[in-house]
Coordinates of C-alpha atoms in Angstrom, one line a residue:
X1 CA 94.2 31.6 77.1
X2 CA 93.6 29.8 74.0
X3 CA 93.6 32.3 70.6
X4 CA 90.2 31.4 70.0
X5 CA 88.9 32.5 73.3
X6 CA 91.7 35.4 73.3
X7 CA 90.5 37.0 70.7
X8 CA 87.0 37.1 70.9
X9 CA 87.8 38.9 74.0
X10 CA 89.7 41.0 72.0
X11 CA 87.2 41.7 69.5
X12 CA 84.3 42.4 72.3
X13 CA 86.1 44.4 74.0
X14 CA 87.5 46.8 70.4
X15 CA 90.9 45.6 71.6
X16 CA 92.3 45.0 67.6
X17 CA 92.0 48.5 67.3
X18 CA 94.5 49.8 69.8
X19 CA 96.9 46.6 69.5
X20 CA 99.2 48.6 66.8
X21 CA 99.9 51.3 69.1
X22 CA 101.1 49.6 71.9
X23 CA 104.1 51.4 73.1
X24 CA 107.6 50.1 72.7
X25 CA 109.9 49.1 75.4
X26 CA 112.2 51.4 76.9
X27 CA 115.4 51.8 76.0
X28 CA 118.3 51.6 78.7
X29 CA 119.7 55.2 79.9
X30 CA 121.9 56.5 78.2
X31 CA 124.9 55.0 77.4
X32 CA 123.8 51.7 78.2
X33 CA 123.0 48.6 76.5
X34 CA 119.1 46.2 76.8
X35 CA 121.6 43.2 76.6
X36 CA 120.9 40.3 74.9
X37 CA 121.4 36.4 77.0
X38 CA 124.8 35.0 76.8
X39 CA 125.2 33.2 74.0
X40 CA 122.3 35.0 72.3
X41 CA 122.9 33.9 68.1
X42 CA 123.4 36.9 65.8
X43 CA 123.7 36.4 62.3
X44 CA 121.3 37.1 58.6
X45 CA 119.5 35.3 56.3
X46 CA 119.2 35.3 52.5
X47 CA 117.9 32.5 50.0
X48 CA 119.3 31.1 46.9
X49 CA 117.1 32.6 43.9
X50 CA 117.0 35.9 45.4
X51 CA 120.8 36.5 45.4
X52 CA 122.7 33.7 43.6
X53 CA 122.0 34.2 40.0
X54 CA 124.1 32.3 38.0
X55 CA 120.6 30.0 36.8
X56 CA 122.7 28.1 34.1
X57 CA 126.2 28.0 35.6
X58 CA 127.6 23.8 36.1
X59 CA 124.4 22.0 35.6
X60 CA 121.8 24.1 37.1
X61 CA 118.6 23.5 35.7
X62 CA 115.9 25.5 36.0
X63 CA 113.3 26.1 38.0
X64 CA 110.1 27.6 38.7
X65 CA 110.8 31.0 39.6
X66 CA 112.8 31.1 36.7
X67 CA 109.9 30.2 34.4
X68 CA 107.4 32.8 36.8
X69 CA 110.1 35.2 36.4
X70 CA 110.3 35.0 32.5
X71 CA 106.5 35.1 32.0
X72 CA 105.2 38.1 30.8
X73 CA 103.8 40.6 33.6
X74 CA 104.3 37.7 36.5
X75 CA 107.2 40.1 38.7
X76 CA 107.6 44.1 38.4
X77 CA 109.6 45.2 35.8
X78 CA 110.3 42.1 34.4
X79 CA 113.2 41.5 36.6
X80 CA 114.3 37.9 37.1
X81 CA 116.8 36.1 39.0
X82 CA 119.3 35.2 36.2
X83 CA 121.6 37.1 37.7
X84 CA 119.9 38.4 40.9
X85 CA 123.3 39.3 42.9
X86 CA 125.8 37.6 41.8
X87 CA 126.4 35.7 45.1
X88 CA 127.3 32.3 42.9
X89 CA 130.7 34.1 42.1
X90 CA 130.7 36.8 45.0
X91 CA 130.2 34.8 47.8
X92 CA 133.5 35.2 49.4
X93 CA 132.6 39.1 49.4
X94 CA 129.6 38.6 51.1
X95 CA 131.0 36.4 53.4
X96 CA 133.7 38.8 54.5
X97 CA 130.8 41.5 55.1
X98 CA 129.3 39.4 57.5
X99 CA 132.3 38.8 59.2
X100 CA 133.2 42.2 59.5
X101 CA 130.0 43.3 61.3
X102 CA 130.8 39.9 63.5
X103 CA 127.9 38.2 62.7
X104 CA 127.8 34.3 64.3
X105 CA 126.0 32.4 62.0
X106 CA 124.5 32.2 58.3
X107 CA 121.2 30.9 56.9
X108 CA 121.5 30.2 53.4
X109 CA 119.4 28.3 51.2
X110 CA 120.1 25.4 48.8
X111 CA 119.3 25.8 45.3
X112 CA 117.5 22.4 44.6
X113 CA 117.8 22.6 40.8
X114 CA 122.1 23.2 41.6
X115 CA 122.0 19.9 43.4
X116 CA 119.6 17.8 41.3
X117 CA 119.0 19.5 38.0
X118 CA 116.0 17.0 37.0
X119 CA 115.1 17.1 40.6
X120 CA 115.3 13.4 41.4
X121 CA 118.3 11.0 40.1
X122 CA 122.0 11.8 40.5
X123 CA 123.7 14.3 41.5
X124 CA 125.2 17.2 40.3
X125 CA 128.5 17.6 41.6
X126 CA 129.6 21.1 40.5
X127 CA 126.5 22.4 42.1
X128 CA 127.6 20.8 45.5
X129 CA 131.0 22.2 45.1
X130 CA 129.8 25.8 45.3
X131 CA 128.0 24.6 48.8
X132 CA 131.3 23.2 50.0
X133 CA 133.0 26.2 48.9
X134 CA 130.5 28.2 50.9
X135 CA 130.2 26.5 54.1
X136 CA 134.5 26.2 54.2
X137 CA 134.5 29.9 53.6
X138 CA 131.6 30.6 56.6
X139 CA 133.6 28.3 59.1
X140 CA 136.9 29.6 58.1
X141 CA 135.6 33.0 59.5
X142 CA 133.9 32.0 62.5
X143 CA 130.2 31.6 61.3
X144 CA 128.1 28.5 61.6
X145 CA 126.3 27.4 58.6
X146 CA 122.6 27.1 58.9
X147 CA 121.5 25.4 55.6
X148 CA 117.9 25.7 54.5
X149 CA 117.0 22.9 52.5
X150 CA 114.1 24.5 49.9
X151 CA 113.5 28.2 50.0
X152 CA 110.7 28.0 47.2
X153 CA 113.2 27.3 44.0
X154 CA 111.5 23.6 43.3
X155 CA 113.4 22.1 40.3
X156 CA 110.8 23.0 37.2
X157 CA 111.4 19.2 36.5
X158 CA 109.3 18.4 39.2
X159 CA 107.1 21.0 39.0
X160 CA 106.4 19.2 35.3
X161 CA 105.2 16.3 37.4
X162 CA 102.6 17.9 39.5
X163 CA 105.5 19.6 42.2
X164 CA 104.2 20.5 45.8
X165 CA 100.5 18.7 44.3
X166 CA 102.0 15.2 43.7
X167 CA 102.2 13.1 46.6
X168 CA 105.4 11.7 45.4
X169 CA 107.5 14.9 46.3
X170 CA 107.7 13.5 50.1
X171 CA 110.2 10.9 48.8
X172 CA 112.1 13.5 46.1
X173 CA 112.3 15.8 49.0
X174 CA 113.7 13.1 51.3
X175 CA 116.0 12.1 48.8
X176 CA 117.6 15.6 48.0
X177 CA 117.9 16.2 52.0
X178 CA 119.9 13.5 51.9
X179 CA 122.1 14.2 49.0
X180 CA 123.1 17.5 50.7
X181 CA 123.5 16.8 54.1
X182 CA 125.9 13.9 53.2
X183 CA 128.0 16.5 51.2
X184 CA 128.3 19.3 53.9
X185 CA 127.1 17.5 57.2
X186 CA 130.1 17.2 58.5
X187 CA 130.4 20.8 58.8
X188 CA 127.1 22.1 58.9
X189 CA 125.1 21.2 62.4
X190 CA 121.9 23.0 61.6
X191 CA 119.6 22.0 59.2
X192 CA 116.1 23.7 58.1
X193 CA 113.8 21.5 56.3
X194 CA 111.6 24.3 54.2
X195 CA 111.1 28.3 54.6
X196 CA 107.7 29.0 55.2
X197 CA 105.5 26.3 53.6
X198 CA 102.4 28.4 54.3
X199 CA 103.5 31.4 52.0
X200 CA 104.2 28.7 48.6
X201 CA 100.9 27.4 49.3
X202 CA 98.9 30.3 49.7
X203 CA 100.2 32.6 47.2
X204 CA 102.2 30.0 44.8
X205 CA 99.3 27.4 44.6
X206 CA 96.1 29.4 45.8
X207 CA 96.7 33.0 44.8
X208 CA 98.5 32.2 41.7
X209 CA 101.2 35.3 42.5
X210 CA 104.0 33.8 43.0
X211 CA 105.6 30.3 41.4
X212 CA 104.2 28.2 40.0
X213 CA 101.0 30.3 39.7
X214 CA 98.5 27.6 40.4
X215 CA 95.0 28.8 41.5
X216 CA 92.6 27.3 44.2
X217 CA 91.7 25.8 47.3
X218 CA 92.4 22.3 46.2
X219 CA 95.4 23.1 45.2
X220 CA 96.6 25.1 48.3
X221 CA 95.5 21.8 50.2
X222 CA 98.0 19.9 48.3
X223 CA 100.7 22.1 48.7
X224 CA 100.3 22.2 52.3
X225 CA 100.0 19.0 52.9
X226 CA 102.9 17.7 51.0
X227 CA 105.1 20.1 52.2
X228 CA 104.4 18.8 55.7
X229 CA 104.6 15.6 54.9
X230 CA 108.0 16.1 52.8
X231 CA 109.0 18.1 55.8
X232 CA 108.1 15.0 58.3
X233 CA 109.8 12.8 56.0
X234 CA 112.9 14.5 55.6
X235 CA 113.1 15.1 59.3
X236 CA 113.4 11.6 59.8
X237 CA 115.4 10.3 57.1
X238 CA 118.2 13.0 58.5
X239 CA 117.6 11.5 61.8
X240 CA 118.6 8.3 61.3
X241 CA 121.3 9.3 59.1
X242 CA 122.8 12.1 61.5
X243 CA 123.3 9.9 64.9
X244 CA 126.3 10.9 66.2
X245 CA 127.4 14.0 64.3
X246 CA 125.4 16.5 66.7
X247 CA 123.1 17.4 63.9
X248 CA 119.9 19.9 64.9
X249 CA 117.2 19.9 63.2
X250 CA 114.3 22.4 62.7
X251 CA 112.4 23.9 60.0
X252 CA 110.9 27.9 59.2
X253 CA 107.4 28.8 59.6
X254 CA 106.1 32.6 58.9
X255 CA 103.9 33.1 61.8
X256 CA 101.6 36.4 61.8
X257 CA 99.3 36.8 64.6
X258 CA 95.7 37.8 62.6
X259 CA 93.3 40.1 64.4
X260 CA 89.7 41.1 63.4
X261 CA 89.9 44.4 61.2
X262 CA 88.9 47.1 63.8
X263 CA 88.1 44.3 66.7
X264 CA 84.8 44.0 65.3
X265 CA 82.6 41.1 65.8
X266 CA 81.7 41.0 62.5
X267 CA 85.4 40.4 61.6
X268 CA 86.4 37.7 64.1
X269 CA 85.4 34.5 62.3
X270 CA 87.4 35.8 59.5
X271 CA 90.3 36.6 61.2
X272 CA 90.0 32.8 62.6
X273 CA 90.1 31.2 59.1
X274 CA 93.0 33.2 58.1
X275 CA 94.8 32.2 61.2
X276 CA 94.3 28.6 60.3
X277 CA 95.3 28.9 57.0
X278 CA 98.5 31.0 57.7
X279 CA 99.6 29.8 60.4
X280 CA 98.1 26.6 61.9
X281 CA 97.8 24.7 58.6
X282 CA 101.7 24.1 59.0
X283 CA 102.2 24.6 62.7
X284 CA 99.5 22.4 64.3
X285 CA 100.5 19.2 62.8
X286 CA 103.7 19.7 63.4
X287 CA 104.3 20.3 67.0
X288 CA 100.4 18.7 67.9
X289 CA 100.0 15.8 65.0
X290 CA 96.6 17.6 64.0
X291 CA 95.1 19.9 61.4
X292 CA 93.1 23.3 62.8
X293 CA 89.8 22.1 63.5
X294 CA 88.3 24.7 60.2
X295 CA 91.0 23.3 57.8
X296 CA 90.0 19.6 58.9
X297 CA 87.7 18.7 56.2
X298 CA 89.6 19.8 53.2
X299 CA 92.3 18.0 54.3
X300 CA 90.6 14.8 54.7
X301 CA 90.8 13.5 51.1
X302 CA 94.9 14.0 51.3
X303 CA 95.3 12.3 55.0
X304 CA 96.4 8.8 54.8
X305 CA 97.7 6.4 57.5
X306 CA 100.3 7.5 59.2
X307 CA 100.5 11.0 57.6
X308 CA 100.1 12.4 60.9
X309 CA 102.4 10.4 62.6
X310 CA 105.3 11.0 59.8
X311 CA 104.5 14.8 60.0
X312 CA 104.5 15.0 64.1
X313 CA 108.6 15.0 63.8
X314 CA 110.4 15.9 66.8
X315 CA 112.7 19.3 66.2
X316 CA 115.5 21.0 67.8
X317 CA 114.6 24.1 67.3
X318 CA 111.4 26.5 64.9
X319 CA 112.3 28.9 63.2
X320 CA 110.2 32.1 63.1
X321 CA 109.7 34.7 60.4
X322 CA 107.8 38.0 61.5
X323 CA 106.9 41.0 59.7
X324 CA 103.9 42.3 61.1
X325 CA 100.4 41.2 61.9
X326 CA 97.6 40.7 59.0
X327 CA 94.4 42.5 59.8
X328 CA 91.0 40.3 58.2
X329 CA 87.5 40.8 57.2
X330 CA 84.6 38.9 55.4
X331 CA 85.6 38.9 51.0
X332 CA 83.8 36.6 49.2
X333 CA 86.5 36.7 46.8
X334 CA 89.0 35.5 49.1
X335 CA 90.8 32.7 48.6
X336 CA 88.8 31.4 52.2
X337 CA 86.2 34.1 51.8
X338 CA 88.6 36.6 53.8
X339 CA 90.7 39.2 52.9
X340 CA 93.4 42.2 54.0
X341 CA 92.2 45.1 56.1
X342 CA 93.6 47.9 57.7
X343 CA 95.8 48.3 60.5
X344 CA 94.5 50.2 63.3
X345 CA 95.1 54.0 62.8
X346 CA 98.2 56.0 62.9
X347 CA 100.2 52.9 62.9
X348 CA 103.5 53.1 61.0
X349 CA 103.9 50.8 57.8
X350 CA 107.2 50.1 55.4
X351 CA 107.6 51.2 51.8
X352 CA 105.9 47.7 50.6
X353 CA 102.6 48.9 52.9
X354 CA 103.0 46.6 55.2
X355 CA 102.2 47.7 59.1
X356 CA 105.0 48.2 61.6
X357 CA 103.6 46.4 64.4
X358 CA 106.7 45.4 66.8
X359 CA 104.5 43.8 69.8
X360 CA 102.6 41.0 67.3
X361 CA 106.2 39.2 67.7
X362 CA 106.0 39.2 71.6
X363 CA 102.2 38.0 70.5
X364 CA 104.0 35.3 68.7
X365 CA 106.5 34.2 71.1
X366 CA 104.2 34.0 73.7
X367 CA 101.7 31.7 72.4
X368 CA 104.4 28.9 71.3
X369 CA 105.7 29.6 75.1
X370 CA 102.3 29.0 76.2
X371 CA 100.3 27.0 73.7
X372 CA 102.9 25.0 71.9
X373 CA 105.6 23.6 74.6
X374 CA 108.0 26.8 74.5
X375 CA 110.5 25.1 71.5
X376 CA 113.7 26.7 71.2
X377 CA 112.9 29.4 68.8
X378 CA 115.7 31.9 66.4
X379 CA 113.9 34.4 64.6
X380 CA 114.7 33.3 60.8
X381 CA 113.6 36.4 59.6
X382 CA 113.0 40.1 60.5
X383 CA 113.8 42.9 58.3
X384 CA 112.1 45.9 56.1
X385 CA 111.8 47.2 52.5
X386 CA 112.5 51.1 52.7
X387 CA 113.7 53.2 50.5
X388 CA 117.3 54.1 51.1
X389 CA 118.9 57.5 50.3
X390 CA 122.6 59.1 50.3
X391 CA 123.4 61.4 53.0
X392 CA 125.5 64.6 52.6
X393 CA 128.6 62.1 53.9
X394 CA 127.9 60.0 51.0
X395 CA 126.8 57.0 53.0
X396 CA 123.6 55.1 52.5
X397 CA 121.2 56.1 55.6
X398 CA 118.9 53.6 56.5
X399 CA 117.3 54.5 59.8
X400 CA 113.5 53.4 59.2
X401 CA 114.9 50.3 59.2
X402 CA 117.1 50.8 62.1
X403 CA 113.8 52.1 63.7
X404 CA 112.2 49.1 62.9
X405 CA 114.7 46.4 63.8
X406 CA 115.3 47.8 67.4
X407 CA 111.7 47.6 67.9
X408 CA 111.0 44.3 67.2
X409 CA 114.6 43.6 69.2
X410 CA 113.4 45.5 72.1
X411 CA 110.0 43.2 72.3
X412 CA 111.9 40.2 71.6
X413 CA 113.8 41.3 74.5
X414 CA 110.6 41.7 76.6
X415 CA 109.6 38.5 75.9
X416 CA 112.3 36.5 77.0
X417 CA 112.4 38.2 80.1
X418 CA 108.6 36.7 80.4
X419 CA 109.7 33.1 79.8
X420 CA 110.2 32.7 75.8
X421 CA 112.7 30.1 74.8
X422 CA 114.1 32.8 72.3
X423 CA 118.1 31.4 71.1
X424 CA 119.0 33.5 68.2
X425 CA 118.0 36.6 65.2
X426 CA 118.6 36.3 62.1
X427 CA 118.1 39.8 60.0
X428 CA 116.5 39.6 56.6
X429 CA 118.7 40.4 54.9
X430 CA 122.2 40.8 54.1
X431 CA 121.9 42.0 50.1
X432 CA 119.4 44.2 48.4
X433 CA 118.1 41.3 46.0
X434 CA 115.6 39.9 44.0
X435 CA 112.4 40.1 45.7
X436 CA 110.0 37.8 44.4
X437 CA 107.2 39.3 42.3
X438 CA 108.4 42.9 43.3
X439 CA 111.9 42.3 41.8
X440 CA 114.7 44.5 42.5
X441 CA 112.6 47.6 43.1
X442 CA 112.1 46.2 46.9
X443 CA 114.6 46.9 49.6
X444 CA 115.4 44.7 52.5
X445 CA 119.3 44.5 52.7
X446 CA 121.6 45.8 55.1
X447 CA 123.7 46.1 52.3
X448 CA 123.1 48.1 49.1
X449 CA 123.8 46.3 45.7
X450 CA 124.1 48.6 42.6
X451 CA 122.6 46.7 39.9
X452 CA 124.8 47.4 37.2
X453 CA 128.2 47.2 38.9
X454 CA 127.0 44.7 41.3
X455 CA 129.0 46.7 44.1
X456 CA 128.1 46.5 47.7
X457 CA 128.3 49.6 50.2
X458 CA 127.1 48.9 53.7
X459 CA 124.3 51.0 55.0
X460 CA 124.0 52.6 58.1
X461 CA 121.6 49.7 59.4
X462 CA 124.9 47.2 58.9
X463 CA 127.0 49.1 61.0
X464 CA 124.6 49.5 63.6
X465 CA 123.6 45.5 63.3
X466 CA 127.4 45.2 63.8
X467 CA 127.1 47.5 67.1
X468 CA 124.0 45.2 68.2
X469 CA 126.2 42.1 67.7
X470 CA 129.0 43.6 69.5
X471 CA 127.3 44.7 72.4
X472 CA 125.1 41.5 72.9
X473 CA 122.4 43.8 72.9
X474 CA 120.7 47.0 71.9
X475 CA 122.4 50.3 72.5
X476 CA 120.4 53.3 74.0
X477 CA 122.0 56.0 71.1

């Protein structure tokens, strides 16, 4: 059934307001394991900003989180990411912590402004050293490098020029793909154009809360559409250059199925132009070569010939962020004259408020099985800011986000056993780090940073990842 048709079922029929509570799959008996495929891919995410620090070190330059970050009142605290975790100069550290709980595989993000300070032009070569240095140090402990190409740090240069709103990016974009994959291609097999193109758009150029802090429709258009077309572009210029060297290709969407606040009718067109927004704006002309029919006409005045056809790249494999679903209702105020509701009652939520709702990713997986050609999928991102505290043992217990972790495994799990072409999970996030505009008083890591030190102390959620990854599966205790 088509989402449209699905959930104005849903809404009819009050659905929305029991979907939070559906129960989680059961566990194995005791003592056993809900295994995992063979081959299954275990490993974490993290992005550049967030935990490399380091913002002037061999020819960075800057860019615009690093101007957000520095404004007065943009992020919490006024934390920035000057030094963020130290990861430019602790990487072999963090490395070895993945290793230890076995992890398989690493996506990492490239710091545009490292490679190409004035974000076009040569290259710097110090800042493609401390990639090489990375990616030997990943393979030299067994885990593949998954490189993401632009994880929202756009060189400020750029930015200077109009960034995600000038047309022109397609080609910088290209350009910089390029430049990176011709330094560690060799090594590194699988490439990720952008992380979640929707998110920069909607709260970087529409929302004006994250960088750059641009305001309004128009401008959300823009973004979108030039991030799909510098996605499209890129795609194909690593295509030609890749044949033979067993490259695959993919990109990272944030997908977040949106239901009517309460499943009422008076909520379900809303809930439908948030979905397009959020989620088809990028997905649609990607895997279908088409904008969401409600998007179409503020998209018109960007579209030129062959847009479509450049965007409508073939990939190896999606990658899929979930946190939860996002519940709508009618706001004039909106951004698309929508905004946030609440959950359906009694249903969990993390320390940043946001709802624990396990079964929207089986929601997820299901309608790219069904509505979108089944694509190899890896879960790019899945993880949970909760407070941490020290147990009488002295070790840092976690188990919220244990909680939540093996319930989104658990309906992962269900889901492939109903046909989804699910390959690989990816936990956000290794390191306590710099989260956005909440800054360091956010945490997602399976790994505790202290912020003055910078020492690490796995929590108890990284030695139970490390049990998941050993077993191929999730344990019953």
């Amino acid at each position: 059934m088509r989402r449209r048709s699905f959930l104005k079922a849903a809404a009819a029929a009050g659905l929305a307001s029991v979907a939070g509570a559906r129960p989680v799959p059961a566990l194995a008996q005791a003592g056993t394991v809900t295994e995992f495929p063979k081959g299954f891919l275990w490993g974490c995410s993290t992005s550049s900003y967030q935990i490399e620090g380091a913002v002037t070190a061999d020819g960075r330059g800057p860019s615009v989180w690093d101007t957000f970050s520095h404004a007065y009142g943009k992020v919490a605290n006024g934390d920035t990411g000057d030094v963020a975790c130290d990861h430019y100069n602790r990487y072999a550290e963090d490395v070895d912590l993945m290793a230890r709980a076995g992890m398989r595989a690493y996506r990492f993000s490239v710091a545009w402004p490292r490679v190409q300070p004035a974000g076009a032009g040569a290259p710097n070569d110090k800042g493609l050293d401390f990639y090489d240095r990375l990616t030997d140090a990943l393979l030299a402990k067994g885990i593949e490098p998954w490189p993401c190409l632009f994880h929202w740090d756009l060189p400020q240069a750029l930015q200077d020029k109009g960034g995600w709103t000038n047309r022109d990016i397609a080609g910088w974009f290209a350009d910089y793909a390029q430049i990176v994959a011709g330094r560690i291609g060799d090594r590194a097999k699988h490439w990720c154009m952008l992380n979640e193109p929707s998110v920069v758009a909607i709260f970087g150029h529409g929302l004006g809360v994250h960088a750059p802090g641009m305001t309004g429709k128009a401008n959300y258009f823009k973004a979108i559409h030039h991030q799909n077309l510098a996605q499209g572009t890129a795609l194909k210029a690593l295509r030609a250059m890749g044949g033979g060297k067993g490259w695959q290709l993919g990109t990272v969407l944030s997908l977040q199925p949106v239901w009517p606040v309460g499943g009422l009718d008076a909520n379900y067109e809303s809930s439908l132009m948030w979905d397009a927004a959020w989620n088809r704006a990028c997905l649609d002309p990607l895997m279908r070569g088409e904008y969401p029919e409600l998007l179409r006409d503020g998209f018109a005045p960007l579209v030129k010939a062959g847009d479509l056809e450049t965007i409508h790249q073939p990939i190896d494999f999606l990658g899929l962020n979930y946190y939860s679903r996002m519940h709508q209702q009618p706001d004039p105020g909106g951004l698309f004259g929508t905004g946030y509701g609440s959950a359906p009652e009694g249903t969990r939520r993390t320390g940043m408020e946001w709802p624990v709702e396990p079964d929207g990713l089986a929601e997820i997986l299901s309608e790219l099985q069904q509505e979108y050609g089944n694509p190899p999928v890896y879960v790019a991102e899945n993880g949970a800011d909760y407070p941490d505290s020290v147990g009488p043992q002295g070790k840092v217990e976690d188990g919220d986000r244990i909680r939540f972790i093996r319930d989104h495994l658990l309906f992962a799990r269900k889901a492939i056993d109903e046909g989804a072409n699910l390959k690989g999970w990816f936990v956000w996030t290794l390191l306590d780090n710099f989260e956005w505009a909440e800054g360091y008083r956010r945490h997602f890591g399976l790994v505790q940073v202290d912020r003055q030190t910078m020492t690490r102390t796995p929590k108890a959620s990284y030695h139970w990842y490390a049990d998941v990854i050993r077993k191929n599966g999730v344990p019953s205790v």
